[in-house]
mmCIF file of C-alpha atoms in Angstrom:
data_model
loop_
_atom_site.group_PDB
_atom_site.id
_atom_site.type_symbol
_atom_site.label_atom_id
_atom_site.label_comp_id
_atom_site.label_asym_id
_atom_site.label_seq_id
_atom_site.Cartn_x
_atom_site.Cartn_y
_atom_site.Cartn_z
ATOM 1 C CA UNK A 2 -26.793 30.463 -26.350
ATOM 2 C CA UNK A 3 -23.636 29.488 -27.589
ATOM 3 C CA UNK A 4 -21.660 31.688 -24.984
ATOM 4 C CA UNK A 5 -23.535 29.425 -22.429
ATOM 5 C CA UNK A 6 -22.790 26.017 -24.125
ATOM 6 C CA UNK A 7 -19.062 27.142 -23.767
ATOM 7 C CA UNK A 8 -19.652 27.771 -20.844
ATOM 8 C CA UNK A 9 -21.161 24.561 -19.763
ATOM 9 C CA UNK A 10 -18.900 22.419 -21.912
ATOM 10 C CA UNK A 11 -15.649 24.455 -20.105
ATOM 11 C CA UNK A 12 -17.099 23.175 -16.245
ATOM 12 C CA UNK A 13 -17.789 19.667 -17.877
ATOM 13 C CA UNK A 14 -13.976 19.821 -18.489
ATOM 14 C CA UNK A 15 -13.383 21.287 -15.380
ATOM 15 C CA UNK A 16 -14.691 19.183 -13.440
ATOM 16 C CA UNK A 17 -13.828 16.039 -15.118
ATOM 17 C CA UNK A 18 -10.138 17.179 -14.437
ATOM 18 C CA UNK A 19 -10.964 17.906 -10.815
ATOM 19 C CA UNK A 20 -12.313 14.258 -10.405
ATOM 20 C CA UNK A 21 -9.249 13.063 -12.582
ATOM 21 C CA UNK A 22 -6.762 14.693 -9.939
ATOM 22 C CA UNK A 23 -8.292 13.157 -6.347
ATOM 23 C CA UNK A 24 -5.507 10.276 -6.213
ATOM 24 C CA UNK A 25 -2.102 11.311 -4.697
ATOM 25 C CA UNK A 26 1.592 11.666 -6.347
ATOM 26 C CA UNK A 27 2.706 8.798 -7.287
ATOM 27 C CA UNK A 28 6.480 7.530 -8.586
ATOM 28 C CA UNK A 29 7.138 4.771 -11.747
ATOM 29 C CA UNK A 30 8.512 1.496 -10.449
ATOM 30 C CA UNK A 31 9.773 -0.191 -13.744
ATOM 31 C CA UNK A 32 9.676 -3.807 -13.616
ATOM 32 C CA UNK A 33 12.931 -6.320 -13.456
ATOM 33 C CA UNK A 34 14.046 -8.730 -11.620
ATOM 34 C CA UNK A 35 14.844 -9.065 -8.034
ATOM 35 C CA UNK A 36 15.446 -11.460 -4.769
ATOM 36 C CA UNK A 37 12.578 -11.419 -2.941
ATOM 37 C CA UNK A 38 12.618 -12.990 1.348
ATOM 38 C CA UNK A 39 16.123 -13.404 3.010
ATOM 39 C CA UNK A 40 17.980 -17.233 3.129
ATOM 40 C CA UNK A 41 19.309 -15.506 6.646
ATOM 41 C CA UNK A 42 16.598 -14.753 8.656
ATOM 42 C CA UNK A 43 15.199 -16.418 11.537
ATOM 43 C CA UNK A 44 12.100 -16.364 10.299
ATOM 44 C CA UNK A 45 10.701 -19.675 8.361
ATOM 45 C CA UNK A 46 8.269 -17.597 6.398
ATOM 46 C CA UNK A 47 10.704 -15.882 4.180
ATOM 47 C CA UNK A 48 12.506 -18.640 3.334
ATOM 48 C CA UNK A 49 13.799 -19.188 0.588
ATOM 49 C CA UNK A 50 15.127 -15.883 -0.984
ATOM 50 C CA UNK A 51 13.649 -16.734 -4.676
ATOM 51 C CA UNK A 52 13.999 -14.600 -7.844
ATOM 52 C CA UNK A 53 10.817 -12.789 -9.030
ATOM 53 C CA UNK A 54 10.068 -11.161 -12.167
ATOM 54 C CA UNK A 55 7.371 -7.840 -11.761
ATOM 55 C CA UNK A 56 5.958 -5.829 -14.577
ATOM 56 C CA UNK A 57 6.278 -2.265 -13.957
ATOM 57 C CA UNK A 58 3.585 -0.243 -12.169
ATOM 58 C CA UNK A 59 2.916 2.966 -9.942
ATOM 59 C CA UNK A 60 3.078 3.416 -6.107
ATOM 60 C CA UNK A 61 2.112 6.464 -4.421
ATOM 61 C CA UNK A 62 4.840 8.307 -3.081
ATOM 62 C CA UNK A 63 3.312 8.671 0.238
ATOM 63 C CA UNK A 64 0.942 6.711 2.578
ATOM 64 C CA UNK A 65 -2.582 7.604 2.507
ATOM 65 C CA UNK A 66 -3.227 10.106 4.976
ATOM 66 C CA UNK A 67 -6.406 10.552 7.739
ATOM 67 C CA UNK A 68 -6.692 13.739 5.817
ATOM 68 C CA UNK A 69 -7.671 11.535 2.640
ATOM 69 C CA UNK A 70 -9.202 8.783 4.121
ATOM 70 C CA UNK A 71 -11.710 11.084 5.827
ATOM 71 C CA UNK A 72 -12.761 12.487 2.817
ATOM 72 C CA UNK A 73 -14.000 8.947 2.131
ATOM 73 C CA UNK A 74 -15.686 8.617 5.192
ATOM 74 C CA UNK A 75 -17.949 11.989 4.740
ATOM 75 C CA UNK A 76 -18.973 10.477 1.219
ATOM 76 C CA UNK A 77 -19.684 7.041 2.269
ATOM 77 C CA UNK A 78 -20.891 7.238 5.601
ATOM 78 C CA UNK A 79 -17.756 5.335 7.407
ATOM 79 C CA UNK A 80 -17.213 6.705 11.117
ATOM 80 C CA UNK A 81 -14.099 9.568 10.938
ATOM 81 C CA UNK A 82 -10.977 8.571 11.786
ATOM 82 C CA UNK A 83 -8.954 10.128 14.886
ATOM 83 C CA UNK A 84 -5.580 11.369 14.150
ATOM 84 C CA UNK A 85 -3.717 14.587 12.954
ATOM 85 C CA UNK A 86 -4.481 15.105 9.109
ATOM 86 C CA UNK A 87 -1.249 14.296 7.777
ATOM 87 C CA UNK A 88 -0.320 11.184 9.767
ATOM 88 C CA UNK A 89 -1.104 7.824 7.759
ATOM 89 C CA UNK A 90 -4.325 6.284 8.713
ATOM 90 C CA UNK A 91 -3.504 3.197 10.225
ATOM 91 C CA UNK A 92 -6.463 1.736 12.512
ATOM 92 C CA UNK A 93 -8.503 0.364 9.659
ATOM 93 C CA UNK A 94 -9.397 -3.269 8.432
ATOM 94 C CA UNK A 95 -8.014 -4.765 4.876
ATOM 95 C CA UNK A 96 -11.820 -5.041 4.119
ATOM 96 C CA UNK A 97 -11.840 -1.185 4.303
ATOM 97 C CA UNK A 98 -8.402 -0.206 2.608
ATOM 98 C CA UNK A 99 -10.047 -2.168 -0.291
ATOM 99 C CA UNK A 100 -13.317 -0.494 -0.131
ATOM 100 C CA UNK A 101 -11.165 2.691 -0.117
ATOM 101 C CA UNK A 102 -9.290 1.684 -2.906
ATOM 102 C CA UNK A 103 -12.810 1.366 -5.022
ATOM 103 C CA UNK A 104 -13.949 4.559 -4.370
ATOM 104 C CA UNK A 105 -11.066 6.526 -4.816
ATOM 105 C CA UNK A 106 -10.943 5.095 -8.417
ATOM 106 C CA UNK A 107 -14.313 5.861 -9.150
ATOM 107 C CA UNK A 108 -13.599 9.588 -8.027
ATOM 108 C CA UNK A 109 -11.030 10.173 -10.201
ATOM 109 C CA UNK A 110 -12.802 8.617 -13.358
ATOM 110 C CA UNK A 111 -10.998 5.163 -13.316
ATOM 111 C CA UNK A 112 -11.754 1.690 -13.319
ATOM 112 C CA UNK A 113 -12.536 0.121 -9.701
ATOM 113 C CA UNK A 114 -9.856 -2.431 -9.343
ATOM 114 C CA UNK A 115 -11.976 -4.756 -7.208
ATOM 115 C CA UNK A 116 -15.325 -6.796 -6.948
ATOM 116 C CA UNK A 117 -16.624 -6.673 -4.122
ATOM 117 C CA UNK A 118 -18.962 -9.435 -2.700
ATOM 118 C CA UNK A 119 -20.842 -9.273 0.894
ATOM 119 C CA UNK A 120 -23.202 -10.671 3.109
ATOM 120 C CA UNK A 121 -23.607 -11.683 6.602
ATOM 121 C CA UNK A 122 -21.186 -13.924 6.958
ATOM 122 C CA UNK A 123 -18.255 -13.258 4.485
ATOM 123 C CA UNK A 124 -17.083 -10.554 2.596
ATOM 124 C CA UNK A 125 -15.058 -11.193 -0.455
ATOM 125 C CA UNK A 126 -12.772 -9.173 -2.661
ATOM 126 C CA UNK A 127 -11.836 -10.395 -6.086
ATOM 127 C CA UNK A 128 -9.119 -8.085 -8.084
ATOM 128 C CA UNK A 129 -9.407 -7.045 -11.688
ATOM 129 C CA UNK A 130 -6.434 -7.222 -12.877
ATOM 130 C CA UNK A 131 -7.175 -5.238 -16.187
ATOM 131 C CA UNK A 132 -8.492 -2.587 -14.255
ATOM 132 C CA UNK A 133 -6.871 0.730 -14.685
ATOM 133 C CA UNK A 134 -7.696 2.109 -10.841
ATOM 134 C CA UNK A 135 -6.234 2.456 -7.525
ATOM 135 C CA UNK A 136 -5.572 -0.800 -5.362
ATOM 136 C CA UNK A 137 -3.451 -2.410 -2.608
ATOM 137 C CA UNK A 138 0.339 -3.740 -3.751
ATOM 138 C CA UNK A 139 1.360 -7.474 -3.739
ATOM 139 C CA UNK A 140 3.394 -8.306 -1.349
ATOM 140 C CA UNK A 141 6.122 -9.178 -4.561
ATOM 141 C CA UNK A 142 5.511 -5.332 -5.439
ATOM 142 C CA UNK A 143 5.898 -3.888 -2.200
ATOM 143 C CA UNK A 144 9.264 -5.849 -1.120
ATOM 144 C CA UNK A 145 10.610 -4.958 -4.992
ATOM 145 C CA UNK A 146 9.833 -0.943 -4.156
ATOM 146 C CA UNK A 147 10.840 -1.278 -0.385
ATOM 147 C CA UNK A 148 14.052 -2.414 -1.669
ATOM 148 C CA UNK A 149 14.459 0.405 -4.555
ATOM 149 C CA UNK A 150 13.287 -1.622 -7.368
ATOM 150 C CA UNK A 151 16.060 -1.286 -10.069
ATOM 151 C CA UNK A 152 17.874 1.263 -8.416
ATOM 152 C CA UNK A 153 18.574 -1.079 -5.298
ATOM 153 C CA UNK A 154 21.326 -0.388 -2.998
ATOM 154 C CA UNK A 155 20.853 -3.212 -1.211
ATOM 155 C CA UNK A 156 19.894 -1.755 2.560
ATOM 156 C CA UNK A 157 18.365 -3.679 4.971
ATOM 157 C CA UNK A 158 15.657 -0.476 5.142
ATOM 158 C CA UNK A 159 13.918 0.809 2.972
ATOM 159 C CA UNK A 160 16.314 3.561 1.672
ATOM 160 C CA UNK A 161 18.672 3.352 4.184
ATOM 161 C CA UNK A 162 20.797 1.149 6.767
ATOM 162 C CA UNK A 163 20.438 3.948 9.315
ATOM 163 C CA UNK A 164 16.938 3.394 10.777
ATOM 164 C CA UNK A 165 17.150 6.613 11.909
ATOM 165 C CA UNK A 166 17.432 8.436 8.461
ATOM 166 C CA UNK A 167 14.469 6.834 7.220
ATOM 167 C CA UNK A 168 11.848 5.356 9.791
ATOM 168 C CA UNK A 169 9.396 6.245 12.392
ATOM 169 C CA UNK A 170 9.666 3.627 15.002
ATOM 170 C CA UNK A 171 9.563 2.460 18.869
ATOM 171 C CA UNK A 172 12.729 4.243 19.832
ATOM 172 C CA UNK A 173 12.077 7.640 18.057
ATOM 173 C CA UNK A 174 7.890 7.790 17.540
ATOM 174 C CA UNK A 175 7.035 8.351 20.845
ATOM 175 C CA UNK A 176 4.294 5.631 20.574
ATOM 176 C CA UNK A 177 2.241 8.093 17.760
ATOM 177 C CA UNK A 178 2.494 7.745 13.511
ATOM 178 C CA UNK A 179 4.204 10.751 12.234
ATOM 179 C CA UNK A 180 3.396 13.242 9.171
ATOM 180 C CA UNK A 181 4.286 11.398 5.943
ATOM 181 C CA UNK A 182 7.285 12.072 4.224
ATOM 182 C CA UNK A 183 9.355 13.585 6.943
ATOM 183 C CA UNK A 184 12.101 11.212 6.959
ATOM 184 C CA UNK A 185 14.743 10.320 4.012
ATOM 185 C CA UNK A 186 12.972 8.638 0.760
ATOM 186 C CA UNK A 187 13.897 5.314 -0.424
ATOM 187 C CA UNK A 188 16.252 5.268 -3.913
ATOM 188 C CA UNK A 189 12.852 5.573 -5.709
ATOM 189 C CA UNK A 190 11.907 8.565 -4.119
ATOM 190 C CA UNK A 191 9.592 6.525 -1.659
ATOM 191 C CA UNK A 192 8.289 7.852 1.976
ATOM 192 C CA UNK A 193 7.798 5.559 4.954
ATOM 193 C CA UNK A 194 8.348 2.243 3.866
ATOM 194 C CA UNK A 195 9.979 0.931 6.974
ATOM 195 C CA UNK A 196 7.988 1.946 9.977
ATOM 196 C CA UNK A 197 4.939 4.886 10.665
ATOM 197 C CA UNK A 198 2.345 2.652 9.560
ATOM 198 C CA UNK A 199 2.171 -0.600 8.746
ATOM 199 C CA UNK A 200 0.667 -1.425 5.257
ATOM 200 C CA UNK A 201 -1.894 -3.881 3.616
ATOM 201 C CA UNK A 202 -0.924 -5.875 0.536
ATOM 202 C CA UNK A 203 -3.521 -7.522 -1.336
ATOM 203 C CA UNK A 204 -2.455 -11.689 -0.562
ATOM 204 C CA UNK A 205 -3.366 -13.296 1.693
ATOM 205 C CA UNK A 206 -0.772 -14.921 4.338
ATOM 206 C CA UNK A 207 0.333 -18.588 3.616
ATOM 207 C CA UNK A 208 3.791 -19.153 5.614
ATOM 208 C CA UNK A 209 5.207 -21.649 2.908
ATOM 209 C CA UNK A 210 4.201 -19.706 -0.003
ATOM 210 C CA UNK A 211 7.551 -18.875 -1.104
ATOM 211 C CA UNK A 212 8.209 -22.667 -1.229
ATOM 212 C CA UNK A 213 5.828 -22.551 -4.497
ATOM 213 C CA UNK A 214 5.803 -19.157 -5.628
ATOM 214 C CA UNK A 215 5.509 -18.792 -9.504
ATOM 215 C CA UNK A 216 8.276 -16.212 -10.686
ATOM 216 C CA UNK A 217 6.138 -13.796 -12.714
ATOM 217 C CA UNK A 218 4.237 -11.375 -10.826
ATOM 218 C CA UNK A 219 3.267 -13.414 -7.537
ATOM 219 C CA UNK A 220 -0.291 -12.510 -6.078
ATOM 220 C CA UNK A 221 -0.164 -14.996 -2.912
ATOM 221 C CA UNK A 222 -1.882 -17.737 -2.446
ATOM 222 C CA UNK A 223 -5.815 -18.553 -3.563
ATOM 223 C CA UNK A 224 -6.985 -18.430 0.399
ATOM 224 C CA UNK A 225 -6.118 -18.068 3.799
ATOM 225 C CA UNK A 226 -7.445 -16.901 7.318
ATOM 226 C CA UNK A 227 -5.150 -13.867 7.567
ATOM 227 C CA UNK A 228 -3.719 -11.236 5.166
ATOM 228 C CA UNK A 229 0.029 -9.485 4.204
ATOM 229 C CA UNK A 230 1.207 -6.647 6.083
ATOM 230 C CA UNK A 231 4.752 -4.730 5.682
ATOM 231 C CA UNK A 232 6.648 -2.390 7.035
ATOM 232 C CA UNK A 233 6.340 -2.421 10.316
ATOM 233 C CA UNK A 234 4.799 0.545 12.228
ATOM 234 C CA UNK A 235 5.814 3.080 15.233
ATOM 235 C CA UNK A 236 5.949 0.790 17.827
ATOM 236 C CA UNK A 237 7.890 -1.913 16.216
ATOM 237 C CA UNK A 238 11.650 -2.391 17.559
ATOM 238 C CA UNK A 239 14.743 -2.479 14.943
ATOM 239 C CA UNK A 240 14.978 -6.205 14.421
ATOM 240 C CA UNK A 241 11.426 -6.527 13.043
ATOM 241 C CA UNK A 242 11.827 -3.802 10.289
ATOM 242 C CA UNK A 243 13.674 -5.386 7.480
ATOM 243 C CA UNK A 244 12.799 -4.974 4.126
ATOM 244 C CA UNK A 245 12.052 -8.494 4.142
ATOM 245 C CA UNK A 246 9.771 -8.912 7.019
ATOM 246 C CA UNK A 247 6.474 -10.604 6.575
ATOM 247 C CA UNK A 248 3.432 -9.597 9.279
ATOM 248 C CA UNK A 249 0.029 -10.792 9.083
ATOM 249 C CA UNK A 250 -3.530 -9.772 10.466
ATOM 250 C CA UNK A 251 -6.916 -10.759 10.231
ATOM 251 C CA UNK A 252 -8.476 -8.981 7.436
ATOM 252 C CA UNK A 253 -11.732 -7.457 9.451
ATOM 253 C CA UNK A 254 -8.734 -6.650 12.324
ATOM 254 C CA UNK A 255 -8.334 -2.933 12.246
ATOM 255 C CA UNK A 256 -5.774 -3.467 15.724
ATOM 256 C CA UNK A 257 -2.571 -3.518 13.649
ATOM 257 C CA UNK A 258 -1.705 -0.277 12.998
ATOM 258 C CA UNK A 259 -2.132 -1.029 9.645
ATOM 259 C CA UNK A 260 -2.932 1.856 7.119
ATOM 260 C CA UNK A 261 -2.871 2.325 2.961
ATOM 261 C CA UNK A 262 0.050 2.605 0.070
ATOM 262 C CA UNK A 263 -1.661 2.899 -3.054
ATOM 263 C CA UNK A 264 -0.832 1.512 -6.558
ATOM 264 C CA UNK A 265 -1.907 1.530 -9.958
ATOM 265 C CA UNK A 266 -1.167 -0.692 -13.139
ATOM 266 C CA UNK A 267 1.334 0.923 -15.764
#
């Protein structure tokens, strides 16, 4: 008897560290202080450059692959998605990166970072902000670890100014998303920040927001009829791929090539 409740207590373990381990590598981006949009750019919506202060949290080295999201999909029911295994998913809606997000917390033993709230008509999701779990980046933490966070060298892509070195894109993808992490990280270790897929952020889209933007940890504005994207993807040309580049989609669109970069609360 007590051979076998060592036994069962040792899976217990077991498996609780299994379930612990489903989320993917991710890299520390201590907080600071940083510049966030670009005074230069022809684009109204990210005026003005404005300083921003971030706590520091976790982002996941690499974007999540149609590998992982399948796994998802055969546990909830969701169709598959097409695609090799170890390019980023990126033909899904912000309404299911979110419901991703939820589940992939509650697999590995965490708190779900979201409420969600559905019916016919709308479906709403409200973030938890003490939650310990996997969600989508603001758009303030995902310019500050596009740009290298404190170790910032200042390129105009993420890691690089060669777009080359560090991005799948319309002149080199051949019109497909590539395995992650093939190209040079950014200074934080970072894959595929410019380019390959493009990536949800939890705000929504307000073109003026950074006209009002509070300084301390920004999470966009309290509505709007579209939601953040960044990054650009593989079809995008050169001048669209800057670090600060805003993009926006509809969140039940899943026509952007718009995939998932994970993060987590320090």
């Amino acid at each position: 008897m007590r051979i076998l409740t060592s036994l069962i207590a040792f899976l217990l373990i077991f498996n609780i560290g299994k379930a612990q381990d489903q989320g993917p590598e991710m890299v520390l981006v201590e907080g600071g202080e940083f510049y966030m949009g670009n005074d230069y750019s022809a684009n109204a919506d990210e005026r003005p450059e404005h300083k921003i202060n971030l706590n520091s949290f976790f982002i996941s080295k690499n974007e999540v692959t149609v590998a992982d999201y399948a796994k998802f999909c055969r546990v909830t029911g969701q169709r598959l998605p097409d695609g090799d295994p170890l390019t980023p998913i990126n033909n899904i809606t912000w309404e299911e990166a979110v419901m991703y997000c939820n589940w992939l917390s509650r697999a590995s033993r965490l708190d779900k970072c979201y409420d969600l709230q559905r019916d016919s008509n709308r479906f709403t999701a409200t973030i938890i902000p003490e939650a310990n779990g996997y969600r989508l980046p603001t758009e303030a933490e995902w310019e500050y670890a596009a740009k290298g966070g404190i170790k910032s060298k200042s390129y105009a892509f993420s890691g690089s100014n060669d777009l080359e070195e560090v991005a799948w894109y319309i002149n080199n993808s051949g019109n497909t998303a590539h395995e992650v992490g093939q190209k040079k990280p950014n200074e934080l270790g970072i894959y595929d920040m410019t380019g390959n897929a493009m990536e949800w952020c939890y705000d929504w889209y307000q073109p003026k927001y950074y006209q009002t933007s509070p300084a301390d940890n920004p999470t966009g504005s309290s509505t709007g009829i579209s939601k953040v994207c960044r990054g650009g993807n593989f079809m995008c040309r050169p001048d669209v791929l800057r670090n600060s580049r805003r993009f926006n989609l509809d969140k039940s669109s899943n026509e952007g090539l718009a995939g998932i970069r994970l993060v987590k609360n320090e």
